[in-house]
Amino acid sequence: MACHPSVFDPATYYGHHEADFGMSWCAGFGTKFYEAYHELIPKEPGFEKRKKLYLLYHYLNHYNLFGGGYYSQCASLLSDLTGKSVSIGSSVASLICEALSVSCLAE
C-alpha cells in the first residue's frame, strides 16, 4: 500500500449547523465572522437560547474534565436557561442534572 498525505478529522459531526457555536468560544472569531456567517445562514427563531445550550454542553464537558475554572460559565448559562439561581459549590452531577432538565430547543 502506497503512502499518501491525508487528513484525518477525529471530530467529524453531522448535525444542526448551530452546534458549531458550542465550541466557537475557544476559536477567537470576531464580530465580522459572525456577521458574515449569519448573512449566509440567518438566525432562526430561538437561536440565542439554543446557542446557550450548545455552549453549556461544552462548558460542562470542560468543567468535568478540567475542574473549577469552568464552573462560573456553567452556572451563568444554567441560570440564563432555567431562570433559576445556581448555588455555589454545586457538583458536576447536579449541574448536569440541571442542564438535562432544560427544554429550550423548541419554542
XYZ file of N, CA and C in Angstrom:
321
model
N 0.839 -1.171 0.000
C 0.000 0.000 0.000
C 0.895 1.249 0.000
N 0.653 2.135 -0.928
C 1.446 3.366 -1.038
C 1.042 4.353 0.052
N 1.999 5.138 0.477
C 1.722 6.178 1.486
C 1.409 7.488 0.771
N 0.288 8.079 1.130
C -0.114 9.365 0.568
C -0.491 10.292 1.707
N -0.174 11.578 1.565
C -0.599 12.523 2.598
C -2.120 12.499 2.721
N -2.596 12.572 3.934
C -4.039 12.588 4.140
C -4.363 13.375 5.401
N -5.605 13.743 5.513
C -6.092 14.480 6.677
C -7.145 13.627 7.363
N -7.001 13.474 8.645
C -7.981 12.726 9.431
C -8.561 13.673 10.473
N -9.875 13.843 10.465
C -10.542 14.698 11.442
C -11.239 13.798 12.450
N -10.707 13.695 13.670
C -11.310 12.809 14.668
C -12.600 13.369 15.264
N -12.945 14.603 14.896
C -14.134 15.229 15.486
C -15.169 15.565 14.420
N -15.381 14.665 13.489
C -16.396 14.917 12.471
C -17.768 14.923 13.120
N -18.685 15.641 12.505
C -20.009 15.821 13.098
C -21.044 15.970 12.000
N -22.161 15.316 12.173
C -23.296 15.509 11.283
C -24.458 15.915 12.170
N -24.900 17.122 12.013
C -25.988 17.607 12.848
C -26.365 19.024 12.459
N -27.092 19.677 13.335
C -27.581 21.026 13.086
C -26.413 22.006 13.054
N -26.443 22.924 12.084
C -25.333 23.866 11.914
C -25.112 24.742 13.142
N -26.136 24.985 13.941
C -25.971 25.838 15.115
C -25.065 25.206 16.169
N -24.864 23.901 16.108
C -23.982 23.247 17.069
C -22.551 23.771 16.954
N -22.208 24.338 15.801
C -20.882 24.942 15.624
C -20.609 26.011 16.671
N -21.658 26.666 17.123
C -21.479 27.760 18.071
C -21.108 27.261 19.464
N -21.259 25.982 19.721
C -20.917 25.438 21.021
C -19.439 25.533 21.346
N -18.594 25.407 20.350
C -17.146 25.494 20.585
C -16.551 26.790 20.052
N -17.378 27.686 19.559
C -16.844 28.926 18.982
C -16.182 29.807 20.026
N -16.488 29.617 21.309
C -15.894 30.441 22.370
C -14.377 30.274 22.441
N -13.866 29.152 22.003
C -12.417 28.957 22.097
C -11.705 29.241 20.775
N -12.432 29.635 19.744
C -11.827 29.865 18.432
C -11.370 31.307 18.227
N -11.892 32.229 19.006
C -11.482 33.622 18.893
C -12.010 34.343 17.664
N -13.146 33.906 17.137
C -13.736 34.585 15.986
C -14.216 35.970 16.402
N -14.063 36.919 15.511
C -14.506 38.283 15.774
C -15.914 38.529 15.260
N -16.384 39.736 15.486
C -17.731 40.151 15.090
C -17.961 39.981 13.593
N -16.955 40.317 12.788
C -17.115 40.215 11.328
C -17.393 38.781 10.888
N -16.767 37.819 11.551
C -17.015 36.416 11.223
C -18.489 36.073 11.437
N -19.016 36.436 12.613
C -20.407 36.100 12.933
C -21.395 36.842 12.044
N -21.087 38.081 11.696
C -21.950 38.823 10.777
C -21.995 38.132 9.411
N -20.837 37.728 8.911
C -20.777 37.039 7.615
C -21.483 35.689 7.678
N -21.301 34.981 8.772
C -21.953 33.679 8.951
C -23.465 33.840 8.864
N -23.988 34.815 9.599
C -25.448 34.987 9.635
C -26.005 35.665 8.381
N -25.139 36.242 7.575
C -25.585 36.707 6.259
C -25.900 35.503 5.386
N -25.058 34.464 5.480
C -25.256 33.249 4.692
C -26.336 32.351 5.297
N -26.324 32.225 6.615
C -27.293 31.380 7.317
C -27.952 32.240 8.394
N -29.100 32.838 8.078
C -29.763 33.728 9.038
C -30.162 32.991 10.323
N -30.188 33.754 11.411
C -30.627 33.198 12.692
C -32.094 32.810 12.599
N -32.401 31.623 13.125
C -33.785 31.164 13.188
C -34.354 31.522 14.552
N -35.678 31.608 14.678
C -36.275 31.908 15.989
C -35.765 30.935 17.050
N -35.407 31.483 18.215
C -34.906 30.669 19.313
C -33.406 30.445 19.292
N -32.714 31.055 18.313
C -31.276 30.834 18.163
C -30.505 31.150 19.438
N -30.765 32.300 20.046
C -29.974 32.727 21.210
C -30.060 31.715 22.350
N -31.243 31.146 22.568
C -31.404 30.140 23.622
C -30.682 28.847 23.266
N -30.829 28.415 22.024
C -30.144 27.187 21.599
C -28.634 27.357 21.637
N -28.149 28.537 21.276
C -26.711 28.797 21.323
C -26.201 28.595 22.749
N -26.935 29.090 23.731
C -26.527 28.915 25.128
C -26.504 27.440 25.513
N -27.454 26.680 25.019
C -27.493 25.258 25.331
C -26.305 24.529 24.704
N -25.968 24.877 23.464
C -24.799 24.280 22.823
C -23.516 24.673 23.557
N -23.425 25.922 23.990
C -22.269 26.350 24.779
C -22.191 25.577 26.085
N -23.348 25.426 26.742
C -23.391 24.742 28.028
C -22.844 23.324 27.923
N -23.196 22.630 26.866
C -22.708 21.265 26.674
C -21.184 21.212 26.779
N -20.508 22.113 26.046
C -19.045 22.089 26.020
C -18.435 22.622 27.313
N -19.057 23.631 27.924
C -18.549 24.112 29.212
C -18.696 23.039 30.291
N -19.814 22.314 30.305
C -19.969 21.223 31.276
C -18.911 20.139 31.055
N -18.649 19.844 29.801
C -17.627 18.857 29.485
C -16.257 19.323 29.997
N -15.929 20.585 29.754
C -14.645 21.112 30.226
C -14.606 21.163 31.755
N -15.718 21.512 32.371
C -15.784 21.522 33.836
C -15.527 20.120 34.375
N -16.131 19.135 33.751
C -15.955 17.750 34.171
C -14.506 17.288 33.979
N -13.900 17.663 32.858
C -12.543 17.218 32.548
C -11.457 17.990 33.293
N -11.636 19.313 33.408
C -10.544 20.161 33.878
C -10.811 20.874 35.203
N -12.054 20.808 35.687
C -12.320 21.347 37.007
C -12.924 22.735 37.055
N -12.782 23.311 38.241
C -13.497 24.505 38.661
C -13.380 25.747 37.812
N -12.371 25.848 36.974
C -12.223 27.043 36.156
C -13.395 27.310 35.235
N -14.184 26.308 34.975
C -15.324 26.459 34.064
C -16.654 26.549 34.802
N -16.607 26.510 36.125
C -17.843 26.490 36.916
C -18.701 27.728 36.678
N -18.098 28.906 36.720
C -18.902 30.130 36.623
C -19.619 30.242 35.279
N -18.969 29.808 34.190
C -19.638 29.831 32.887
C -20.825 28.872 32.882
N -20.643 27.675 33.462
C -21.742 26.699 33.544
C -22.892 27.264 34.358
N -22.579 27.811 35.511
C -23.617 28.348 36.396
C -24.361 29.498 35.737
N -23.630 30.369 35.060
C -24.257 31.512 34.394
C -25.198 31.059 33.272
N -24.735 30.131 32.449
C -25.577 29.628 31.354
C -26.806 28.901 31.895
N -26.618 28.095 32.937
C -27.756 27.386 33.532
C -28.776 28.368 34.106
N -28.296 29.407 34.764
C -29.203 30.421 35.308
C -29.980 31.107 34.195
N -29.276 31.458 33.119
C -29.939 32.093 31.975
C -30.998 31.182 31.361
N -30.669 29.907 31.204
C -31.575 28.968 30.544
C -32.772 28.565 31.391
N -32.559 28.466 32.694
C -33.631 27.975 33.568
C -34.358 29.078 34.315
N -33.734 30.250 34.402
C -34.315 31.315 35.199
C -34.144 31.078 36.691
N -33.320 30.096 37.063
C -33.074 29.771 38.466
C -31.646 30.123 38.826
N -31.445 30.425 40.100
C -30.098 30.666 40.590
C -29.408 29.322 40.811
N -28.166 29.242 40.414
C -27.377 28.020 40.617
C -26.493 28.250 41.825
N -26.595 27.384 42.809
C -25.858 27.582 44.054
C -24.369 27.320 43.874
N -23.574 28.114 44.547
C -22.129 27.941 44.531
C -21.805 26.599 45.185
N -20.890 25.877 44.591
C -20.492 24.596 45.141
C -21.300 23.422 44.614
N -22.166 23.668 43.644
C -22.907 22.553 43.049
C -21.920 21.580 42.429
N -22.213 20.313 42.547
C -21.326 19.303 41.971
C -21.520 19.228 40.464
N -20.583 18.597 39.799
C -20.713 18.373 38.359
C -22.008 17.626 38.076
N -22.303 16.615 38.888
C -23.511 15.815 38.679
C -24.762 16.680 38.777
N -24.816 17.578 39.756
C -26.020 18.401 39.888
C -26.123 19.415 38.759
N -24.982 19.927 38.285
C -25.022 20.833 37.133
C -25.537 20.108 35.893
N -25.070 18.882 35.689
C -25.506 18.110 34.528
C -26.990 17.775 34.639
N -27.442 17.410 35.830
C -28.872 17.134 36.025
C -29.703 18.368 35.734
N -29.243 19.521 36.178
C -29.954 20.779 35.894
C -29.988 21.028 34.391
N -28.847 20.798 33.719
C -28.774 21.005 32.278
C -29.734 20.081 31.539
N -29.844 18.837 31.987
C -30.720 17.880 31.319
C -32.186 18.240 31.491
N -32.501 19.008 32.527
C -33.896 19.397 32.743
C -34.302 20.595 31.890
N -33.318 21.213 31.212
C -33.599 22.376 30.374
C -34.236 21.922 29.075
N -35.410 22.455 28.783
C -36.010 22.137 27.482
C -36.257 23.451 26.756
N -35.258 23.865 25.999
C -35.376 25.144 25.305
C -35.048 25.023 23.824
N -34.953 23.826 23.306
C -34.619 23.672 21.902
C -35.755 24.098 20.986
N -36.963 23.888 21.403
C -38.120 24.285 20.581
C -38.864 25.387 21.300
N -39.225 26.408 20.582
C -40.007 27.497 21.179
C -41.371 27.543 20.559
